[in-house]
Tab-separated table of C-alpha atoms and ligand atoms in Angstrom:
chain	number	residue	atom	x	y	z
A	55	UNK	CA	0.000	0.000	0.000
A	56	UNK	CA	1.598	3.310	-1.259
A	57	UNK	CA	0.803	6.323	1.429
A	58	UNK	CA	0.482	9.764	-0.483
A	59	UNK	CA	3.165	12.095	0.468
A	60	UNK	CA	2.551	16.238	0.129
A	61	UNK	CA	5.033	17.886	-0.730
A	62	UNK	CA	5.253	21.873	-0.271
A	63	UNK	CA	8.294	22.431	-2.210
A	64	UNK	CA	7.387	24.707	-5.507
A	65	UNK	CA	6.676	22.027	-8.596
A	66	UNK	CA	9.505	24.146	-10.986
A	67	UNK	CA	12.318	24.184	-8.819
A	68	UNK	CA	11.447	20.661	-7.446
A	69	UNK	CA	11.666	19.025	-11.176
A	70	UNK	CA	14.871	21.178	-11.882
A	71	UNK	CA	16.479	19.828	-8.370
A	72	UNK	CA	15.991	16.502	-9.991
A	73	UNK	CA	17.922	16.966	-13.039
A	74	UNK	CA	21.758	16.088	-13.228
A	75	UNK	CA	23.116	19.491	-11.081
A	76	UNK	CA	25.736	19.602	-14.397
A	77	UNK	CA	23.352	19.850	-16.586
A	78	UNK	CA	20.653	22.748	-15.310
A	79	UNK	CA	22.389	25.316	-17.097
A	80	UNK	CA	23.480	23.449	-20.089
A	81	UNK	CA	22.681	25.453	-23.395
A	82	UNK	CA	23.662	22.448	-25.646
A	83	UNK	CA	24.146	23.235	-29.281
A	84	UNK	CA	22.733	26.160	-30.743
A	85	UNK	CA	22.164	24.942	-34.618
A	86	UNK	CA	21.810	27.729	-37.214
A	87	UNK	CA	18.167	27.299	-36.731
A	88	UNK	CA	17.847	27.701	-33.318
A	89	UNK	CA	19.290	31.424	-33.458
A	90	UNK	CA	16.277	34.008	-34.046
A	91	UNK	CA	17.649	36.470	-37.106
A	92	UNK	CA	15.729	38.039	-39.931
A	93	UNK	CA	17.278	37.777	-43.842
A	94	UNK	CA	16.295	36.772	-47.231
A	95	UNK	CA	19.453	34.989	-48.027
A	96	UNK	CA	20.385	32.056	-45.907
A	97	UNK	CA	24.511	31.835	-45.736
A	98	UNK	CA	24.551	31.335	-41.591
A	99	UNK	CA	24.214	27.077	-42.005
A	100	UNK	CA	26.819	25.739	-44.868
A	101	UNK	CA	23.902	24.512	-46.921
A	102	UNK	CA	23.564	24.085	-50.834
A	103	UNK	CA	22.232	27.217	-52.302
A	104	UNK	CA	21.109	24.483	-55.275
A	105	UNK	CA	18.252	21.788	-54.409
A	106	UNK	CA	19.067	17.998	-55.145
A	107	UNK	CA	17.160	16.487	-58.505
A	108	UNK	CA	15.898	13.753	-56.530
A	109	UNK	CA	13.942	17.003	-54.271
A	110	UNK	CA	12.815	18.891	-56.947
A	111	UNK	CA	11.066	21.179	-54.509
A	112	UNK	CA	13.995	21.771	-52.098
A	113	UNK	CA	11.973	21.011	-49.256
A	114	UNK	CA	15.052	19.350	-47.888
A	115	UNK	CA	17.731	21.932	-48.718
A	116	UNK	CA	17.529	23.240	-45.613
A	117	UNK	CA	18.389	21.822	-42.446
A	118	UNK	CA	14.825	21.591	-41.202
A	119	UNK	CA	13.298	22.917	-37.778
A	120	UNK	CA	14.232	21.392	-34.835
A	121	UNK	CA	11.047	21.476	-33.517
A	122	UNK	CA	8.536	22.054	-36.106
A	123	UNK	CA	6.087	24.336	-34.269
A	124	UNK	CA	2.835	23.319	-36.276
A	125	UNK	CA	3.926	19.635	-35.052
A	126	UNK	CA	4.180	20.532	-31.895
A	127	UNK	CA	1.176	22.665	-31.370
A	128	UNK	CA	-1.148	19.564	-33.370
A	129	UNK	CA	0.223	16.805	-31.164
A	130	UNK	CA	-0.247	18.711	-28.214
A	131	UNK	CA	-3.923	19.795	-29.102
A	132	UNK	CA	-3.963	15.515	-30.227
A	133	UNK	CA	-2.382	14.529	-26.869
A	134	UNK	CA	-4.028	17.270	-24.066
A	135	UNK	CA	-1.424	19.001	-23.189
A	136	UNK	CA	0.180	22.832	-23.772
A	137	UNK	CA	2.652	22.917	-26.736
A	138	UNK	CA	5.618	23.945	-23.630
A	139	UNK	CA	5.248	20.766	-22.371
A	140	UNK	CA	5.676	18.811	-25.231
A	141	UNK	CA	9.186	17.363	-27.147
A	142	UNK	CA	9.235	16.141	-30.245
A	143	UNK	CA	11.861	13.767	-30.803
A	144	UNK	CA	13.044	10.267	-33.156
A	145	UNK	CA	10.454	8.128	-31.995
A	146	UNK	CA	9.697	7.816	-27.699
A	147	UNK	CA	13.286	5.318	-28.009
A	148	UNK	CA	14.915	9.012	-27.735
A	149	UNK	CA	12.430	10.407	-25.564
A	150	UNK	CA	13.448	7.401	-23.035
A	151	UNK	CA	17.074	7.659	-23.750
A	152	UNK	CA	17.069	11.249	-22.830
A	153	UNK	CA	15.220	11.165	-19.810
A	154	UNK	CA	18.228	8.958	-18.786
A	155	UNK	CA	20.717	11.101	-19.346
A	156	UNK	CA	19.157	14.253	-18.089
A	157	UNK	CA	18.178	12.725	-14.858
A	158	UNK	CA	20.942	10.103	-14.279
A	159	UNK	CA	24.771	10.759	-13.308
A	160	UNK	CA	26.388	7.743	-14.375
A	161	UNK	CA	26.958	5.204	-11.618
A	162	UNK	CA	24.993	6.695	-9.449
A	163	UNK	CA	21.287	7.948	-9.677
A	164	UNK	CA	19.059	4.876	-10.467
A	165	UNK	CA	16.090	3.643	-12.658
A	166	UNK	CA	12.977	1.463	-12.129
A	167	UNK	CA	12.219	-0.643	-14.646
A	168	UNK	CA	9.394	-3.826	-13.810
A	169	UNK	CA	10.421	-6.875	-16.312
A	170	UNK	CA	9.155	-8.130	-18.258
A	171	UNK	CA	9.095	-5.189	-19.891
A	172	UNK	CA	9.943	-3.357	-22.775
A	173	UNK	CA	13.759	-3.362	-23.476
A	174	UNK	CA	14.440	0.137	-24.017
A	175	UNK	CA	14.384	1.055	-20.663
A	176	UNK	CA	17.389	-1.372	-19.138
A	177	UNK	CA	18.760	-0.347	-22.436
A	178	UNK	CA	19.602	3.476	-21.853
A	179	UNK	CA	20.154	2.659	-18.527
A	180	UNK	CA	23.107	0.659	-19.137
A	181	UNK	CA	24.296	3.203	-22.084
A	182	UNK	CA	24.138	5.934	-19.241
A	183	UNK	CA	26.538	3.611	-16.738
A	184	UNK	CA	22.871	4.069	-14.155
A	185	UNK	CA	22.315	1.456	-12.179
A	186	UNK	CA	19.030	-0.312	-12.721
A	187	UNK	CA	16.993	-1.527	-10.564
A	188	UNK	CA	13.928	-4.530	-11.319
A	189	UNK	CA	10.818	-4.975	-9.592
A	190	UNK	CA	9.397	-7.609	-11.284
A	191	UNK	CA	5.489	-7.603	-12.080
A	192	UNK	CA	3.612	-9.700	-10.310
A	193	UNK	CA	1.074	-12.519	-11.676
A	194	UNK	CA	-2.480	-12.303	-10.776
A	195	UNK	CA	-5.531	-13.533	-12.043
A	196	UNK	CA	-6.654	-10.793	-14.548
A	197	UNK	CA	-2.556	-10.774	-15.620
A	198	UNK	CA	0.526	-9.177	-15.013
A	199	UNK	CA	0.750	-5.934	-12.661
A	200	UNK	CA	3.351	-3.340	-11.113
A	201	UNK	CA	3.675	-3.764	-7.421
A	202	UNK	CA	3.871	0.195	-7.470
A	203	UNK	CA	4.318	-0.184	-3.363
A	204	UNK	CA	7.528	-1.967	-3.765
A	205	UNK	CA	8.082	0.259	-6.915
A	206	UNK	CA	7.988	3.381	-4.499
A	207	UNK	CA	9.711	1.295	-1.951
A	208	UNK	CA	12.586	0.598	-4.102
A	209	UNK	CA	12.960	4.025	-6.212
A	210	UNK	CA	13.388	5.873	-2.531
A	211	UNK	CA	15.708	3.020	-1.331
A	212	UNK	CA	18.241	3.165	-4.373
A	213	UNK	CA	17.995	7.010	-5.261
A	214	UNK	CA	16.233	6.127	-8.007
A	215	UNK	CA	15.508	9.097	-10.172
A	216	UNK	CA	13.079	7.993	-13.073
A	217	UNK	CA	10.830	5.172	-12.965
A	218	UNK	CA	9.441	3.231	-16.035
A	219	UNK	CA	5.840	2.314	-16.118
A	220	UNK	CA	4.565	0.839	-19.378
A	221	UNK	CA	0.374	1.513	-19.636
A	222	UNK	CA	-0.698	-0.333	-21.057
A	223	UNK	CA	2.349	-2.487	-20.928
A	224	UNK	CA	4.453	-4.772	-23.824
A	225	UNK	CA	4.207	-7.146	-23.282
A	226	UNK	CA	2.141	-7.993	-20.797
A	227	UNK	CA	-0.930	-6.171	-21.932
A	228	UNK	CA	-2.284	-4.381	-18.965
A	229	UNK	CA	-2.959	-0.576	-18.269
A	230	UNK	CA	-2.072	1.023	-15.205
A	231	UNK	CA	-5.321	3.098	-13.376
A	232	UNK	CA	-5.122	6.693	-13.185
A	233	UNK	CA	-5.590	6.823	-9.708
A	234	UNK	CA	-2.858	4.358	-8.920
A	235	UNK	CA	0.232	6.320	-11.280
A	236	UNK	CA	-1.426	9.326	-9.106
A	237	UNK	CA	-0.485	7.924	-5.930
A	238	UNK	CA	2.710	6.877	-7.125
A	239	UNK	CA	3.570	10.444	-8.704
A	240	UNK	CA	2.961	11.937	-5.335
A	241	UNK	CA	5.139	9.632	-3.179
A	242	UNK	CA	7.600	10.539	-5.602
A	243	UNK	CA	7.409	14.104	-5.775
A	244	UNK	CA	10.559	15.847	-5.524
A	245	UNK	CA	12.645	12.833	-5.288
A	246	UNK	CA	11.996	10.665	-8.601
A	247	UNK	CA	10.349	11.169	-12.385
A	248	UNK	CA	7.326	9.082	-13.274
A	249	UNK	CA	7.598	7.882	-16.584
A	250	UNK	CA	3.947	6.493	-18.504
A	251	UNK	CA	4.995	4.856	-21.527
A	252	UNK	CA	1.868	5.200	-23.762
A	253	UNK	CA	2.920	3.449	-26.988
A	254	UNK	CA	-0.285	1.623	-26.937
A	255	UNK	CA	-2.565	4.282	-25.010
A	256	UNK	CA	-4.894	4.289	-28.390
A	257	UNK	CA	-5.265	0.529	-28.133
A	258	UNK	CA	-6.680	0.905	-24.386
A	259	UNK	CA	-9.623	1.736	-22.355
A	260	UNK	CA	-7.700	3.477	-19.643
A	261	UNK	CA	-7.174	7.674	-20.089
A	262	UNK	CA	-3.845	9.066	-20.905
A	263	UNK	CA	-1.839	10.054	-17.909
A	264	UNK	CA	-1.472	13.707	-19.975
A	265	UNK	CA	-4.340	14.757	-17.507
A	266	UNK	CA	-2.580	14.233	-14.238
A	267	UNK	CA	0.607	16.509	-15.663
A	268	UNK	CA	-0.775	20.183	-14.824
A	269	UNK	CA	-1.036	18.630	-10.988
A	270	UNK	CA	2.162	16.385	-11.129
A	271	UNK	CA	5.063	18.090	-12.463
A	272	UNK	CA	7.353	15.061	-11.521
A	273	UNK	CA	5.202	13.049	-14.035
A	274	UNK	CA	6.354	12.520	-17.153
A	275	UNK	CA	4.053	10.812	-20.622
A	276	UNK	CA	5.499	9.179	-23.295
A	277	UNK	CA	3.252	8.625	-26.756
A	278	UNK	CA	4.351	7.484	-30.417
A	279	UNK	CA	2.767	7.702	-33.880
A	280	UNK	CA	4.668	4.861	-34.417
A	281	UNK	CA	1.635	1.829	-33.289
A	282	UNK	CA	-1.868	3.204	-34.086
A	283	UNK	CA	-0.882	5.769	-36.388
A	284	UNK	CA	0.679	3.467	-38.731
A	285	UNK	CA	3.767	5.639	-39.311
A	286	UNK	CA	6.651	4.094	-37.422
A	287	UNK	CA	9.188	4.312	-40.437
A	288	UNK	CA	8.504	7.950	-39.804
A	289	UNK	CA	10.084	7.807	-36.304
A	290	UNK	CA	7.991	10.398	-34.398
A	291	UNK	CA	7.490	9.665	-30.571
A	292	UNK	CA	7.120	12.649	-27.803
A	293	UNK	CA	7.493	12.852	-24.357
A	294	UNK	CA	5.587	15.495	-22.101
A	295	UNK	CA	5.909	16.613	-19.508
A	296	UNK	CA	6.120	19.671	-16.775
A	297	UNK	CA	7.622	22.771	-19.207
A	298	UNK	CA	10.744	23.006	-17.153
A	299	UNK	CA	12.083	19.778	-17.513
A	300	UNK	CA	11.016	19.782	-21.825
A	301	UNK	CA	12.996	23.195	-21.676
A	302	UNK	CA	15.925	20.527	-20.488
A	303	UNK	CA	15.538	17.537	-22.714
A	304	UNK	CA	15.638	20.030	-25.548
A	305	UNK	CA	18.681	20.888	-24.971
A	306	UNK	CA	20.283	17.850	-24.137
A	307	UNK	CA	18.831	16.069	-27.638
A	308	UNK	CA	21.067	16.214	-30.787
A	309	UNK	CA	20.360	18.575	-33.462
A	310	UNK	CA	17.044	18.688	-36.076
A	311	UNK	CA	15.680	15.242	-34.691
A	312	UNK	CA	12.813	15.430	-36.847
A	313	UNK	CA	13.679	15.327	-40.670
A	314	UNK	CA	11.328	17.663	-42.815
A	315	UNK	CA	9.250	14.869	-45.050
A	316	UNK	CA	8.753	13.275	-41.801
A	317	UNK	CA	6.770	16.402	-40.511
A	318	UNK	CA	4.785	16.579	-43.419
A	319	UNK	CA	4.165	12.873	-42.938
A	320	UNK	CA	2.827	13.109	-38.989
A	321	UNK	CA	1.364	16.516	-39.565
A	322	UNK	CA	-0.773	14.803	-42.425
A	323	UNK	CA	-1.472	11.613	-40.331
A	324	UNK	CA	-3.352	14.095	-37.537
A	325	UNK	CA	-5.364	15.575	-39.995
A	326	UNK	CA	-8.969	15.146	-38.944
A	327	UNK	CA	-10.275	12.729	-41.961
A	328	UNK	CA	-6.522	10.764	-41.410
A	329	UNK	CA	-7.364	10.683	-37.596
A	330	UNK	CA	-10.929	9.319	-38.404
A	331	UNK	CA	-8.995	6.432	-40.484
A	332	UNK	CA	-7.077	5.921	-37.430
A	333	UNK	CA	-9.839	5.701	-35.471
A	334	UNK	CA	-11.180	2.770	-37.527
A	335	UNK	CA	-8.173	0.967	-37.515
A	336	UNK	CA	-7.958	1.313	-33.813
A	337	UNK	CA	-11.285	-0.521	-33.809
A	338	UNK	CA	-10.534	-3.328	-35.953
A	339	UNK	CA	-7.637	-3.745	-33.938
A	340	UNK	CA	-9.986	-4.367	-30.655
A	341	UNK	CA	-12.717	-6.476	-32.274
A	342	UNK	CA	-9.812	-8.739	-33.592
A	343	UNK	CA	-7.868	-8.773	-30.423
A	344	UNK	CA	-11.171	-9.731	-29.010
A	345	UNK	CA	-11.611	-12.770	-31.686
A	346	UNK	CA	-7.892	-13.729	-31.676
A	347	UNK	CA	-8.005	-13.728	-27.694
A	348	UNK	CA	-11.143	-16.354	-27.365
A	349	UNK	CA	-9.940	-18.518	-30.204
A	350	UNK	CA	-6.391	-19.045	-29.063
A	351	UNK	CA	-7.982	-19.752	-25.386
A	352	UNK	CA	-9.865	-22.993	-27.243
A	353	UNK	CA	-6.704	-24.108	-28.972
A	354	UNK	CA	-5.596	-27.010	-26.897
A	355	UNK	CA	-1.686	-26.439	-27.224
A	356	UNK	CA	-2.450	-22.959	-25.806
A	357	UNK	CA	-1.982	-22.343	-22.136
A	358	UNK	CA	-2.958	-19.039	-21.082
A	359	UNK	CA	-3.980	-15.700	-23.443
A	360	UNK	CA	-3.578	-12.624	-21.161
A	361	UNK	CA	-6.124	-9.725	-21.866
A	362	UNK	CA	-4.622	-7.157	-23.721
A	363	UNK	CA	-4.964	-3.376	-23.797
A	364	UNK	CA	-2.587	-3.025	-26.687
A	365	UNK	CA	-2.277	-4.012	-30.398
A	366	UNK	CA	-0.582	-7.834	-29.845
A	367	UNK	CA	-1.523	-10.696	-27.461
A	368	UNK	CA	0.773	-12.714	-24.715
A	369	UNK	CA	0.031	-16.431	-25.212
A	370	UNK	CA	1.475	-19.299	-22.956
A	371	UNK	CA	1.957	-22.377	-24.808
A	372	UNK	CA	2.601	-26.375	-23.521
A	373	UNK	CA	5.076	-26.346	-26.154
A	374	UNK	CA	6.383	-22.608	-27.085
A	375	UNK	CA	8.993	-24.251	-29.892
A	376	UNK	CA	6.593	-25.291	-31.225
A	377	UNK	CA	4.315	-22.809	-31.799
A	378	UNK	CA	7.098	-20.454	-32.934
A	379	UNK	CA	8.402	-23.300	-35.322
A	380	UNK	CA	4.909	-23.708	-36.744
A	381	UNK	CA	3.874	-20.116	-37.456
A	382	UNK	CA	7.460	-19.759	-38.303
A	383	UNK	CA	6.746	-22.706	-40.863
A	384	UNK	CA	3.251	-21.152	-41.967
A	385	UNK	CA	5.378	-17.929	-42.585
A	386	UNK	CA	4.204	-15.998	-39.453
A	387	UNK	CA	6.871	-14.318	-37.264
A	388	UNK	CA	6.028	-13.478	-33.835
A	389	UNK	CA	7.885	-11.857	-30.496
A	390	UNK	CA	9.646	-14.856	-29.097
A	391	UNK	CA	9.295	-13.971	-25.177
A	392	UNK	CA	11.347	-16.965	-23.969
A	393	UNK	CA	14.576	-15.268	-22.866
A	394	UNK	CA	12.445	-12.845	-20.637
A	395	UNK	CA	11.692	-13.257	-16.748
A	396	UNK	CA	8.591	-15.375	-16.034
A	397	UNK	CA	7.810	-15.717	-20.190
A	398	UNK	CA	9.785	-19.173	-20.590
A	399	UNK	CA	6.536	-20.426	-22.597
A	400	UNK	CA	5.343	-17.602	-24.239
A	401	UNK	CA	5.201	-15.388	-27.506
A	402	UNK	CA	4.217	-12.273	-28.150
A	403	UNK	CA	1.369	-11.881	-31.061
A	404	UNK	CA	1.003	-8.502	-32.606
A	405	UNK	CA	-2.789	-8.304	-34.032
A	406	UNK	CA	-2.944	-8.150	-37.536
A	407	UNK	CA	-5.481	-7.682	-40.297
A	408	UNK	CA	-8.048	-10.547	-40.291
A	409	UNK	CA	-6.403	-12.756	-42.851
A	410	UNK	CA	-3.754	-12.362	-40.816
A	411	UNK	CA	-4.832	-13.741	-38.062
A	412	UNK	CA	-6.450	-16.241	-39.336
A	413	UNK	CA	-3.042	-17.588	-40.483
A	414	UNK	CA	-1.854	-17.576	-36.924
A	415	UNK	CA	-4.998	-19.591	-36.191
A	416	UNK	CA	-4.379	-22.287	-38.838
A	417	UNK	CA	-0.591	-22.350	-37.984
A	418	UNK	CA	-1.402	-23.253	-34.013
A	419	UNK	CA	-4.085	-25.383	-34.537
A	420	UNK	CA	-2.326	-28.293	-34.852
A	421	UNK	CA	-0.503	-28.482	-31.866
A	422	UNK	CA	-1.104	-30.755	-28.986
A	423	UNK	CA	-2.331	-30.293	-25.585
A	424	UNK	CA	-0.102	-31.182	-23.068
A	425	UNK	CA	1.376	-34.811	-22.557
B	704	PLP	C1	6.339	0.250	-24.823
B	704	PLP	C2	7.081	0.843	-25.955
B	704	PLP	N1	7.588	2.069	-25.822
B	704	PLP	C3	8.264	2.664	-26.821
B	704	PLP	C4	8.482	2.003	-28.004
B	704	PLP	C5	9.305	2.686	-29.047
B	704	PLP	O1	8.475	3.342	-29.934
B	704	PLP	P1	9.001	4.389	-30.997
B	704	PLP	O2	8.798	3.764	-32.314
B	704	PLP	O3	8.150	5.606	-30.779
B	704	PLP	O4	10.452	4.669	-30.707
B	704	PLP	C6	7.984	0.716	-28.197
B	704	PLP	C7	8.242	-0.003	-29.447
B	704	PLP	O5	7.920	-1.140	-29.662
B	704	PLP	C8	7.267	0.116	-27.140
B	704	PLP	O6	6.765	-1.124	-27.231
């Protein structure tokens, strides 16, 4: 059980105390299009003054804007939050990897990760030299879940200074309440970052942590158009967060992250008739997840389907090999969980279109029940 802590120290210069001390007053780089000036001819950034014949509109001539302000303003009117406290960045893979390095002196400020989990997270962690420290979810009967007591528990006990929680989570499947990431934000205030990974937030029933950021500036969100959106060649991902600590990961993050055709890309894909298309393929997505989920429960060589809140299913199988050798054989490649903790029998099924699926179907139907 997690007891809510109050804290009274002012939310700005509580989320700035938590960033690496060397780092508050970094300015980073300042790229020729970071520096405000007026002209009509452009000699500041060692560009061509001649497009390329494969851009016959020179809309890449230019280095482009490092962060496109129509972007930013659309994903934040998409996402619910102010434009100030939003980042745009090369997918949320940067977004995570520069959380870690704002927040994390190497070798000495921790992070919370709970396996099994996405990789990312123990991945930037080691990068940065910061010790990481694993609470593993816990099984129940409606599926895997953060102990966030021990979480808490364990991010105060190690120094931790950012915690991962994946809602809902890959590749377990399951959300994490509101009310609960509350409680947890609020032990944590002034000592630790609360990161919601919401990859698969469009895929889930739960409401985007965005709303609890005015209230919790040591909260952090964490969303992608690389899942629902369809566009993750584009690598667009976006963390938010309290406008202090964006004003930090902006500078820490390497120059022009977001390449222009990849603007024009996302800015199309949140158009309102492209949203509406999203919107229908989020809802395929369900209903199939739905069928997939009941008709992999009646297979008999499958052991356990977990309910999912995201775009791909976590089966248990008597004979996990085997499955992955038969879809394998049937031409269907799927997450092989095996190596992670507690998954020794299980695969990880991304929901595809119904055809799709149905060839995942006819692949594990064969397989035996147990011995
Ligand atoms: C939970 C989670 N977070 C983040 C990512 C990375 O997404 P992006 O493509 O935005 O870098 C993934 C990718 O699979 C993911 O599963």
């Amino acid at each position: 059980m997690i007891e809510p802590v109050v804290s009274n120290a002012s939310p700005v210069a509580d989320i700035l105390d938590l960033v690496r001390e060397d780092l508050r007053d970094f300015a980073g780089y300042a790229s020729a299009r970071s520096v405000a000036l007026q002209g009509d001819v452009w000699l500041n950034a060692n560009e061509s003054a001649w497009a390329n014949p494969a851009d016959p509109h020179a809309a890449c001539r230019r280095y482009p804007d490092p962060q496109p302000a129509r972007l930013r303003a659309a994903l934040a009117g998409l996402y619910g939050c102010t434009a100030e406290q939003l980042l745009l960045g090369r997918g949320s893979d940067e977004a995570i990897d520069l959380l870690v390095r704002a927040l994390c002196r190497p070798g000495r400020d921790a992070v919370v990760a709970t396996p099994p989990v996405f990789g990312m997270y123990a991945v930037s962690a080691r990068l940065q030299g910061a010790p990481l420290v694993e609470v593993p979810l816990v099984e129940e009967a409606e599926g895997f879940a953060p102990d966030l007591g021990a979480v808490a528990n364990a991010a105060l006990q190690h120094g931790a200074k950012l915690v991962f929680l994946c809602s809902p989570a890959n590749p377990t499947g399951r959300a994490i309440a509101l009310s609960e990431i509350e409680v947890l934000a609020r032990r944590l205030a002034g000592r630790a970052v609360v990161v919601v990974d919401e990859a698969y937030g469009e895929f889930s029933d739960e409401p985007s942590a965005t709303r609890l950021l005015s209230a919790h500036a040591n909260l952090a969100v964490l969303r992608t158009l690389s899942k629902a959106h369809a566009l993750a060649a584009a690598r667009i991902g976006v963390v938010m967060a309290d406008a202090a600590l964006i004003g930090v990961l902006r500078r820490c993050q390497a120059p022009y992250p977001i390449p222009a055709p990849c603007t024009e890309l996302a800015l199309a894909a949140v158009a309102p008739e492209a949203l509406a298309q999203t919107a229908q393929r989020v809802l395929a997505v369900r209903e199939q997840r739905e069928r997939l989920t009941s008709a992999l429960a009646a297979l008999p060589g499958v052991r356990r389907v977990y309910p999912s809140q995201g775009n791909f299913l976590l089966v248990r199988f008597h004979d996990a090999e085997a499955a992955f050798a038969a879809l394998l054989a049937a031409g269907v490649v799927v997450r092989d969980q095996r190596a992670a903790p507690q998954l020794g029998d299980a695969l990880r099924i991304t929901i595809g279109s119904a055809e799709q699926n149905d060839r995942v179907l006819s692949a594990l139907s064969l397989l035996e029940a147990a011995a």
